[in-house]
């Protein structure tokens, strides 16, 4: 079992976990990715790819749900089974990409990379989702550092 405490203040964690859970739920309602080769004519290949992707995403999301439903997370404690690490990391990435695309339009990629911006000048909703985005990033970094 991988266990660690987030560095972010637990008041922030408690405030943003509901946003993370909402984003988790909302991201599950997005459209399936489009087959990466638009000229492909093999319908069976495209169907197999889509089915495999759906199964993988469902498995990733199921493992992440365990983390998100753990009451300790709201207080800054992360617990993930080592055997589920890769699945959880992929699902965390999915949620971060979803938040980036749907909730952080007022941030440039450079601002998100460098942190060089004035948070109070951003829209209120974007501020909250930015903090959720940071918490997810810290969870990812913490998981990776625990196994490195």
PDB file of N, CA and C in Angstrom, residues 54-146:
ATOM      1  N   UNK A  54     -12.680   1.604 -23.826  1.00  0.00           N
ATOM      2  CA  UNK A  54     -13.766   1.724 -22.835  1.00  0.00           C
ATOM      3  C   UNK A  54     -13.491   0.861 -21.609  1.00  0.00           C
ATOM      4  N   UNK A  55     -13.037  -0.373 -21.836  1.00  0.00           N
ATOM      5  CA  UNK A  55     -12.743  -1.274 -20.718  1.00  0.00           C
ATOM      6  C   UNK A  55     -11.597  -0.740 -19.867  1.00  0.00           C
ATOM      7  N   UNK A  56     -10.544  -0.250 -20.520  1.00  0.00           N
ATOM      8  CA  UNK A  56      -9.409   0.303 -19.777  1.00  0.00           C
ATOM      9  C   UNK A  56      -9.818   1.526 -18.964  1.00  0.00           C
ATOM     10  N   UNK A  57     -10.583   2.422 -19.581  1.00  0.00           N
ATOM     11  CA  UNK A  57     -11.038   3.624 -18.871  1.00  0.00           C
ATOM     12  C   UNK A  57     -11.915   3.261 -17.682  1.00  0.00           C
ATOM     13  N   UNK A  58     -12.791   2.296 -17.859  1.00  0.00           N
ATOM     14  CA  UNK A  58     -13.666   1.879 -16.767  1.00  0.00           C
ATOM     15  C   UNK A  58     -12.846   1.316 -15.604  1.00  0.00           C
ATOM     16  N   UNK A  59     -11.842   0.529 -15.937  1.00  0.00           N
ATOM     17  CA  UNK A  59     -10.980  -0.049 -14.903  1.00  0.00           C
ATOM     18  C   UNK A  59     -10.188   1.048 -14.178  1.00  0.00           C
ATOM     19  N   UNK A  60      -9.640   1.998 -14.947  1.00  0.00           N
ATOM     20  CA  UNK A  60      -8.897   3.116 -14.347  1.00  0.00           C
ATOM     21  C   UNK A  60      -9.803   3.900 -13.400  1.00  0.00           C
ATOM     22  N   UNK A  61     -10.990   4.208 -13.873  1.00  0.00           N
ATOM     23  CA  UNK A  61     -11.923   5.016 -13.089  1.00  0.00           C
ATOM     24  C   UNK A  61     -12.379   4.278 -11.827  1.00  0.00           C
ATOM     25  N   UNK A  62     -12.557   2.971 -11.933  1.00  0.00           N
ATOM     26  CA  UNK A  62     -12.969   2.182 -10.766  1.00  0.00           C
ATOM     27  C   UNK A  62     -11.905   2.265  -9.670  1.00  0.00           C
ATOM     28  N   UNK A  63     -10.645   2.160 -10.058  1.00  0.00           N
ATOM     29  CA  UNK A  63      -9.563   2.223  -9.067  1.00  0.00           C
ATOM     30  C   UNK A  63      -9.448   3.620  -8.456  1.00  0.00           C
ATOM     31  N   UNK A  64      -9.625   4.642  -9.289  1.00  0.00           N
ATOM     32  CA  UNK A  64      -9.567   6.011  -8.759  1.00  0.00           C
ATOM     33  C   UNK A  64     -10.750   6.281  -7.833  1.00  0.00           C
ATOM     34  N   UNK A  65     -11.893   5.706  -8.129  1.00  0.00           N
ATOM     35  CA  UNK A  65     -13.069   5.898  -7.271  1.00  0.00           C
ATOM     36  C   UNK A  65     -12.769   5.467  -5.839  1.00  0.00           C
ATOM     37  N   UNK A  66     -11.979   4.408  -5.682  1.00  0.00           N
ATOM     38  CA  UNK A  66     -11.606   3.960  -4.325  1.00  0.00           C
ATOM     39  C   UNK A  66     -10.862   5.060  -3.579  1.00  0.00           C
ATOM     40  N   UNK A  67      -9.937   5.716  -4.275  1.00  0.00           N
ATOM     41  CA  UNK A  67      -9.183   6.803  -3.648  1.00  0.00           C
ATOM     42  C   UNK A  67     -10.111   7.965  -3.308  1.00  0.00           C
ATOM     43  N   UNK A  68     -10.959   8.361  -4.255  1.00  0.00           N
ATOM     44  CA  UNK A  68     -11.834   9.510  -4.050  1.00  0.00           C
ATOM     45  C   UNK A  68     -12.892   9.254  -2.986  1.00  0.00           C
ATOM     46  N   UNK A  69     -13.294   8.014  -2.812  1.00  0.00           N
ATOM     47  CA  UNK A  69     -14.304   7.683  -1.803  1.00  0.00           C
ATOM     48  C   UNK A  69     -13.715   7.452  -0.418  1.00  0.00           C
ATOM     49  N   UNK A  70     -12.404   7.440  -0.327  1.00  0.00           N
ATOM     50  CA  UNK A  70     -11.750   7.260   0.971  1.00  0.00           C
ATOM     51  C   UNK A  70     -11.883   8.570   1.751  1.00  0.00           C
ATOM     52  N   UNK A  71     -12.538   8.558   2.914  1.00  0.00           N
ATOM     53  CA  UNK A  71     -12.728   9.795   3.685  1.00  0.00           C
ATOM     54  C   UNK A  71     -11.422  10.458   4.109  1.00  0.00           C
ATOM     55  N   UNK A  72     -10.330   9.714   4.125  1.00  0.00           N
ATOM     56  CA  UNK A  72      -9.039  10.286   4.514  1.00  0.00           C
ATOM     57  C   UNK A  72      -8.534  11.301   3.486  1.00  0.00           C
ATOM     58  N   UNK A  73      -8.943  11.151   2.215  1.00  0.00           N
ATOM     59  CA  UNK A  73      -8.464  12.053   1.173  1.00  0.00           C
ATOM     60  C   UNK A  73      -8.809  13.503   1.486  1.00  0.00           C
ATOM     61  N   UNK A  74     -10.009  13.752   1.972  1.00  0.00           N
ATOM     62  CA  UNK A  74     -10.421  15.124   2.288  1.00  0.00           C
ATOM     63  C   UNK A  74      -9.528  15.757   3.346  1.00  0.00           C
ATOM     64  N   UNK A  75      -8.839  14.940   4.102  1.00  0.00           N
ATOM     65  CA  UNK A  75      -7.941  15.443   5.144  1.00  0.00           C
ATOM     66  C   UNK A  75      -6.475  15.388   4.703  1.00  0.00           C
ATOM     67  N   UNK A  76      -6.262  15.091   3.424  1.00  0.00           N
ATOM     68  CA  UNK A  76      -4.920  15.137   2.865  1.00  0.00           C
ATOM     69  C   UNK A  76      -4.147  13.840   2.880  1.00  0.00           C
ATOM     70  N   UNK A  77      -4.804  12.732   3.188  1.00  0.00           N
ATOM     71  CA  UNK A  77      -4.121  11.443   3.217  1.00  0.00           C
ATOM     72  C   UNK A  77      -4.459  10.636   1.967  1.00  0.00           C
ATOM     73  N   UNK A  78      -3.422  10.135   1.319  1.00  0.00           N
ATOM     74  CA  UNK A  78      -3.584   9.366   0.083  1.00  0.00           C
ATOM     75  C   UNK A  78      -3.195   7.917   0.368  1.00  0.00           C
ATOM     76  N   UNK A  79      -4.059   6.999  -0.045  1.00  0.00           N
ATOM     77  CA  UNK A  79      -3.791   5.566   0.073  1.00  0.00           C
ATOM     78  C   UNK A  79      -4.156   4.898  -1.234  1.00  0.00           C
ATOM     79  N   UNK A  80      -3.177   4.234  -1.855  1.00  0.00           N
ATOM     80  CA  UNK A  80      -3.406   3.542  -3.124  1.00  0.00           C
ATOM     81  C   UNK A  80      -2.679   2.207  -3.074  1.00  0.00           C
ATOM     82  N   UNK A  81      -3.370   1.166  -3.463  1.00  0.00           N
ATOM     83  CA  UNK A  81      -2.751  -0.155  -3.566  1.00  0.00           C
ATOM     84  C   UNK A  81      -1.679  -0.109  -4.651  1.00  0.00           C
ATOM     85  N   UNK A  82      -0.497  -0.617  -4.351  1.00  0.00           N
ATOM     86  CA  UNK A  82       0.613  -0.589  -5.319  1.00  0.00           C
ATOM     87  C   UNK A  82       0.243  -1.253  -6.643  1.00  0.00           C
ATOM     88  N   UNK A  83      -0.581  -2.291  -6.591  1.00  0.00           N
ATOM     89  CA  UNK A  83      -0.980  -2.995  -7.811  1.00  0.00           C
ATOM     90  C   UNK A  83      -1.911  -2.159  -8.694  1.00  0.00           C
ATOM     91  N   UNK A  84      -2.456  -1.099  -8.138  1.00  0.00           N
ATOM     92  CA  UNK A  84      -3.393  -0.250  -8.875  1.00  0.00           C
ATOM     93  C   UNK A  84      -2.775   1.088  -9.270  1.00  0.00           C
ATOM     94  N   UNK A  85      -1.500   1.261  -9.000  1.00  0.00           N
ATOM     95  CA  UNK A  85      -0.843   2.548  -9.208  1.00  0.00           C
ATOM     96  C   UNK A  85      -0.996   3.072 -10.634  1.00  0.00           C
ATOM     97  N   UNK A  86      -0.670   2.270 -11.617  1.00  0.00           N
ATOM     98  CA  UNK A  86      -0.717   2.727 -13.009  1.00  0.00           C
ATOM     99  C   UNK A  86      -2.138   3.129 -13.407  1.00  0.00           C
ATOM    100  N   UNK A  87      -3.116   2.364 -12.975  1.00  0.00           N
ATOM    101  CA  UNK A  87      -4.512   2.662 -13.300  1.00  0.00           C
ATOM    102  C   UNK A  87      -4.944   3.984 -12.671  1.00  0.00           C
ATOM    103  N   UNK A  88      -4.564   4.189 -11.428  1.00  0.00           N
ATOM    104  CA  UNK A  88      -4.924   5.419 -10.724  1.00  0.00           C
ATOM    105  C   UNK A  88      -4.231   6.618 -11.373  1.00  0.00           C
ATOM    106  N   UNK A  89      -2.962   6.465 -11.737  1.00  0.00           N
ATOM    107  CA  UNK A  89      -2.242   7.568 -12.384  1.00  0.00           C
ATOM    108  C   UNK A  89      -2.907   7.957 -13.709  1.00  0.00           C
ATOM    109  N   UNK A  90      -3.318   6.971 -14.481  1.00  0.00           N
ATOM    110  CA  UNK A  90      -3.995   7.281 -15.758  1.00  0.00           C
ATOM    111  C   UNK A  90      -5.316   8.000 -15.512  1.00  0.00           C
ATOM    112  N   UNK A  91      -6.074   7.549 -14.519  1.00  0.00           N
ATOM    113  CA  UNK A  91      -7.362   8.184 -14.227  1.00  0.00           C
ATOM    114  C   UNK A  91      -7.170   9.603 -13.698  1.00  0.00           C
ATOM    115  N   UNK A  92      -6.139   9.816 -12.892  1.00  0.00           N
ATOM    116  CA  UNK A  92      -5.832  11.172 -12.421  1.00  0.00           C
ATOM    117  C   UNK A  92      -5.507  12.085 -13.601  1.00  0.00           C
ATOM    118  N   UNK A  93      -4.762  11.562 -14.552  1.00  0.00           N
ATOM    119  CA  UNK A  93      -4.427  12.334 -15.746  1.00  0.00           C
ATOM    120  C   UNK A  93      -5.695  12.680 -16.517  1.00  0.00           C
ATOM    121  N   UNK A  94      -6.595  11.720 -16.629  1.00  0.00           N
ATOM    122  CA  UNK A  94      -7.861  11.962 -17.329  1.00  0.00           C
ATOM    123  C   UNK A  94      -8.617  13.117 -16.683  1.00  0.00           C
ATOM    124  N   UNK A  95      -8.707  13.128 -15.369  1.00  0.00           N
ATOM    125  CA  UNK A  95      -9.442  14.184 -14.680  1.00  0.00           C
ATOM    126  C   UNK A  95      -8.727  15.524 -14.826  1.00  0.00           C
ATOM    127  N   UNK A  96      -7.419  15.526 -14.714  1.00  0.00           N
ATOM    128  CA  UNK A  96      -6.684  16.787 -14.880  1.00  0.00           C
ATOM    129  C   UNK A  96      -6.882  17.348 -16.279  1.00  0.00           C
ATOM    130  N   UNK A  97      -6.831  16.502 -17.289  1.00  0.00           N
ATOM    131  CA  UNK A  97      -7.059  16.973 -18.660  1.00  0.00           C
ATOM    132  C   UNK A  97      -8.490  17.491 -18.820  1.00  0.00           C
ATOM    133  N   UNK A  98      -9.435  16.813 -18.204  1.00  0.00           N
ATOM    134  CA  UNK A  98     -10.828  17.258 -18.259  1.00  0.00           C
ATOM    135  C   UNK A  98     -10.972  18.634 -17.605  1.00  0.00           C
ATOM    136  N   UNK A  99     -10.396  18.799 -16.417  1.00  0.00           N
ATOM    137  CA  UNK A  99     -10.473  20.093 -15.721  1.00  0.00           C
ATOM    138  C   UNK A  99      -9.796  21.176 -16.561  1.00  0.00           C
ATOM    139  N   UNK A 100      -8.640  20.843 -17.121  1.00  0.00           N
ATOM    140  CA  UNK A 100      -7.921  21.815 -17.947  1.00  0.00           C
ATOM    141  C   UNK A 100      -8.787  22.280 -19.109  1.00  0.00           C
ATOM    142  N   UNK A 101      -9.408  21.335 -19.771  1.00  0.00           N
ATOM    143  CA  UNK A 101     -10.188  21.647 -20.971  1.00  0.00           C
ATOM    144  C   UNK A 101     -11.512  22.343 -20.647  1.00  0.00           C
ATOM    145  N   UNK A 102     -12.176  21.929 -19.577  1.00  0.00           N
ATOM    146  CA  UNK A 102     -13.527  22.419 -19.327  1.00  0.00           C
ATOM    147  C   UNK A 102     -13.644  23.522 -18.271  1.00  0.00           C
ATOM    148  N   UNK A 103     -12.635  23.691 -17.424  1.00  0.00           N
ATOM    149  CA  UNK A 103     -12.780  24.633 -16.306  1.00  0.00           C
ATOM    150  C   UNK A 103     -11.671  25.678 -16.196  1.00  0.00           C
ATOM    151  N   UNK A 104     -10.598  25.497 -16.927  1.00  0.00           N
ATOM    152  CA  UNK A 104      -9.454  26.402 -16.785  1.00  0.00           C
ATOM    153  C   UNK A 104      -9.143  27.152 -18.079  1.00  0.00           C
ATOM    154  N   UNK A 105     -10.197  27.513 -18.831  1.00  0.00           N
ATOM    155  CA  UNK A 105      -9.990  28.213 -20.093  1.00  0.00           C
ATOM    156  C   UNK A 105      -9.313  29.560 -19.891  1.00  0.00           C
ATOM    157  N   UNK A 106      -9.491  30.163 -18.715  1.00  0.00           N
ATOM    158  CA  UNK A 106      -8.922  31.489 -18.457  1.00  0.00           C
ATOM    159  C   UNK A 106      -7.424  31.437 -18.140  1.00  0.00           C
ATOM    160  N   UNK A 107      -6.851  30.241 -18.088  1.00  0.00           N
ATOM    161  CA  UNK A 107      -5.421  30.065 -17.850  1.00  0.00           C
ATOM    162  C   UNK A 107      -4.744  29.656 -19.152  1.00  0.00           C
ATOM    163  N   UNK A 108      -3.605  30.253 -19.428  1.00  0.00           N
ATOM    164  CA  UNK A 108      -2.817  29.796 -20.580  1.00  0.00           C
ATOM    165  C   UNK A 108      -2.021  28.565 -20.143  1.00  0.00           C
ATOM    166  N   UNK A 109      -1.552  27.808 -21.112  1.00  0.00           N
ATOM    167  CA  UNK A 109      -0.704  26.656 -20.783  1.00  0.00           C
ATOM    168  C   UNK A 109       0.527  27.119 -20.024  1.00  0.00           C
ATOM    169  N   UNK A 110       1.091  28.244 -20.439  1.00  0.00           N
ATOM    170  CA  UNK A 110       2.291  28.772 -19.780  1.00  0.00           C
ATOM    171  C   UNK A 110       2.005  29.121 -18.319  1.00  0.00           C
ATOM    172  N   UNK A 111       0.847  29.718 -18.062  1.00  0.00           N
ATOM    173  CA  UNK A 111       0.496  30.047 -16.675  1.00  0.00           C
ATOM    174  C   UNK A 111       0.384  28.781 -15.832  1.00  0.00           C
ATOM    175  N   UNK A 112      -0.219  27.751 -16.385  1.00  0.00           N
ATOM    176  CA  UNK A 112      -0.350  26.504 -15.632  1.00  0.00           C
ATOM    177  C   UNK A 112       1.001  25.838 -15.414  1.00  0.00           C
ATOM    178  N   UNK A 113       1.892  25.951 -16.374  1.00  0.00           N
ATOM    179  CA  UNK A 113       3.231  25.342 -16.256  1.00  0.00           C
ATOM    180  C   UNK A 113       4.090  26.084 -15.235  1.00  0.00           C
ATOM    181  N   UNK A 114       4.037  27.418 -15.265  1.00  0.00           N
ATOM    182  CA  UNK A 114       4.950  28.217 -14.447  1.00  0.00           C
ATOM    183  C   UNK A 114       4.350  28.687 -13.135  1.00  0.00           C
ATOM    184  N   UNK A 115       3.018  28.774 -13.084  1.00  0.00           N
ATOM    185  CA  UNK A 115       2.371  29.321 -11.892  1.00  0.00           C
ATOM    186  C   UNK A 115       2.497  30.828 -11.807  1.00  0.00           C
ATOM    187  N   UNK A 116       2.912  31.454 -12.895  1.00  0.00           N
ATOM    188  CA  UNK A 116       3.107  32.911 -12.904  1.00  0.00           C
ATOM    189  C   UNK A 116       1.841  33.613 -13.368  1.00  0.00           C
ATOM    190  N   UNK A 117       0.971  33.877 -12.409  1.00  0.00           N
ATOM    191  CA  UNK A 117      -0.267  34.609 -12.658  1.00  0.00           C
ATOM    192  C   UNK A 117      -0.783  35.049 -11.295  1.00  0.00           C
ATOM    193  N   UNK A 118      -1.786  35.904 -11.313  1.00  0.00           N
ATOM    194  CA  UNK A 118      -2.381  36.393 -10.075  1.00  0.00           C
ATOM    195  C   UNK A 118      -3.739  35.705  -9.923  1.00  0.00           C
ATOM    196  N   UNK A 119      -3.809  34.771  -9.008  1.00  0.00           N
ATOM    197  CA  UNK A 119      -5.006  33.941  -8.850  1.00  0.00           C
ATOM    198  C   UNK A 119      -6.271  34.773  -8.625  1.00  0.00           C
ATOM    199  N   UNK A 120      -6.269  35.789  -7.750  1.00  0.00           N
ATOM    200  CA  UNK A 120      -7.507  36.550  -7.528  1.00  0.00           C
ATOM    201  C   UNK A 120      -8.034  37.269  -8.778  1.00  0.00           C
ATOM    202  N   UNK A 121      -7.213  37.418  -9.791  1.00  0.00           N
ATOM    203  CA  UNK A 121      -7.664  38.067 -11.031  1.00  0.00           C
ATOM    204  C   UNK A 121      -8.363  37.081 -11.975  1.00  0.00           C
ATOM    205  N   UNK A 122      -8.345  35.821 -11.635  1.00  0.00           N
ATOM    206  CA  UNK A 122      -9.012  34.796 -12.436  1.00  0.00           C
ATOM    207  C   UNK A 122     -10.456  34.655 -11.940  1.00  0.00           C
ATOM    208  N   UNK A 123     -11.367  34.158 -12.800  1.00  0.00           N
ATOM    209  CA  UNK A 123     -12.759  33.944 -12.354  1.00  0.00           C
ATOM    210  C   UNK A 123     -12.819  33.022 -11.130  1.00  0.00           C
ATOM    211  N   UNK A 124     -13.792  33.268 -10.257  1.00  0.00           N
ATOM    212  CA  UNK A 124     -13.909  32.501  -9.002  1.00  0.00           C
ATOM    213  C   UNK A 124     -13.951  30.994  -9.242  1.00  0.00           C
ATOM    214  N   UNK A 125     -14.793  30.540 -10.182  1.00  0.00           N
ATOM    215  CA  UNK A 125     -14.874  29.105 -10.455  1.00  0.00           C
ATOM    216  C   UNK A 125     -13.527  28.559 -10.909  1.00  0.00           C
ATOM    217  N   UNK A 126     -12.847  29.316 -11.761  1.00  0.00           N
ATOM    218  CA  UNK A 126     -11.546  28.877 -12.265  1.00  0.00           C
ATOM    219  C   UNK A 126     -10.536  28.783 -11.124  1.00  0.00           C
ATOM    220  N   UNK A 127     -10.632  29.679 -10.161  1.00  0.00           N
ATOM    221  CA  UNK A 127      -9.715  29.636  -9.014  1.00  0.00           C
ATOM    222  C   UNK A 127      -9.882  28.311  -8.260  1.00  0.00           C
ATOM    223  N   UNK A 128     -11.122  27.936  -8.016  1.00  0.00           N
ATOM    224  CA  UNK A 128     -11.388  26.693  -7.279  1.00  0.00           C
ATOM    225  C   UNK A 128     -10.919  25.474  -8.059  1.00  0.00           C
ATOM    226  N   UNK A 129     -11.214  25.463  -9.353  1.00  0.00           N
ATOM    227  CA  UNK A 129     -10.792  24.319 -10.161  1.00  0.00           C
ATOM    228  C   UNK A 129      -9.277  24.284 -10.321  1.00  0.00           C
ATOM    229  N   UNK A 130      -8.643  25.437 -10.296  1.00  0.00           N
ATOM    230  CA  UNK A 130      -7.181  25.461 -10.342  1.00  0.00           C
ATOM    231  C   UNK A 130      -6.615  24.766  -9.106  1.00  0.00           C
ATOM    232  N   UNK A 131      -7.198  25.034  -7.958  1.00  0.00           N
ATOM    233  CA  UNK A 131      -6.742  24.373  -6.733  1.00  0.00           C
ATOM    234  C   UNK A 131      -6.985  22.867  -6.805  1.00  0.00           C
ATOM    235  N   UNK A 132      -8.108  22.457  -7.373  1.00  0.00           N
ATOM    236  CA  UNK A 132      -8.371  21.023  -7.562  1.00  0.00           C
ATOM    237  C   UNK A 132      -7.322  20.421  -8.486  1.00  0.00           C
ATOM    238  N   UNK A 133      -6.999  21.139  -9.542  1.00  0.00           N
ATOM    239  CA  UNK A 133      -5.975  20.720 -10.504  1.00  0.00           C
ATOM    240  C   UNK A 133      -4.627  20.526  -9.800  1.00  0.00           C
ATOM    241  N   UNK A 134      -4.296  21.456  -8.899  1.00  0.00           N
ATOM    242  CA  UNK A 134      -3.044  21.352  -8.134  1.00  0.00           C
ATOM    243  C   UNK A 134      -3.051  20.157  -7.183  1.00  0.00           C
ATOM    244  N   UNK A 135      -4.164  19.929  -6.515  1.00  0.00           N
ATOM    245  CA  UNK A 135      -4.257  18.788  -5.595  1.00  0.00           C
ATOM    246  C   UNK A 135      -4.051  17.485  -6.370  1.00  0.00           C
ATOM    247  N   UNK A 136      -4.695  17.379  -7.536  1.00  0.00           N
ATOM    248  CA  UNK A 136      -4.519  16.171  -8.357  1.00  0.00           C
ATOM    249  C   UNK A 136      -3.066  16.021  -8.798  1.00  0.00           C
ATOM    250  N   UNK A 137      -2.424  17.129  -9.142  1.00  0.00           N
ATOM    251  CA  UNK A 137      -1.014  17.081  -9.535  1.00  0.00           C
ATOM    252  C   UNK A 137      -0.150  16.612  -8.366  1.00  0.00           C
ATOM    253  N   UNK A 138      -0.440  17.105  -7.180  1.00  0.00           N
ATOM    254  CA  UNK A 138       0.346  16.685  -6.019  1.00  0.00           C
ATOM    255  C   UNK A 138       0.134  15.204  -5.713  1.00  0.00           C
ATOM    256  N   UNK A 139      -1.075  14.720  -5.898  1.00  0.00           N
ATOM    257  CA  UNK A 139      -1.330  13.290  -5.702  1.00  0.00           C
ATOM    258  C   UNK A 139      -0.505  12.485  -6.700  1.00  0.00           C
ATOM    259  N   UNK A 140      -0.523  12.891  -7.976  1.00  0.00           N
ATOM    260  CA  UNK A 140       0.259  12.191  -8.993  1.00  0.00           C
ATOM    261  C   UNK A 140       1.742  12.203  -8.634  1.00  0.00           C
ATOM    262  N   UNK A 141       2.259  13.372  -8.319  1.00  0.00           N
ATOM    263  CA  UNK A 141       3.683  13.484  -7.988  1.00  0.00           C
ATOM    264  C   UNK A 141       4.038  12.652  -6.765  1.00  0.00           C
ATOM    265  N   UNK A 142       3.160  12.671  -5.765  1.00  0.00           N
ATOM    266  CA  UNK A 142       3.411  11.887  -4.559  1.00  0.00           C
ATOM    267  C   UNK A 142       3.427  10.399  -4.828  1.00  0.00           C
ATOM    268  N   UNK A 143       2.496   9.937  -5.643  1.00  0.00           N
ATOM    269  CA  UNK A 143       2.461   8.509  -5.989  1.00  0.00           C
ATOM    270  C   UNK A 143       3.725   8.103  -6.739  1.00  0.00           C
ATOM    271  N   UNK A 144       4.124   8.915  -7.688  1.00  0.00           N
ATOM    272  CA  UNK A 144       5.323   8.598  -8.466  1.00  0.00           C
ATOM    273  C   UNK A 144       6.554   8.608  -7.585  1.00  0.00           C
ATOM    274  N   UNK A 145       6.664   9.589  -6.690  1.00  0.00           N
ATOM    275  CA  UNK A 145       7.855   9.659  -5.833  1.00  0.00           C
ATOM    276  C   UNK A 145       7.920   8.509  -4.832  1.00  0.00           C
ATOM    277  N   UNK A 146       6.764   7.981  -4.443  1.00  0.00           N
ATOM    278  CA  UNK A 146       6.745   6.880  -3.488  1.00  0.00           C
ATOM    279  C   UNK A 146       7.287   5.575  -4.088  1.00  0.00           C
TER     280      UNK A 146
END
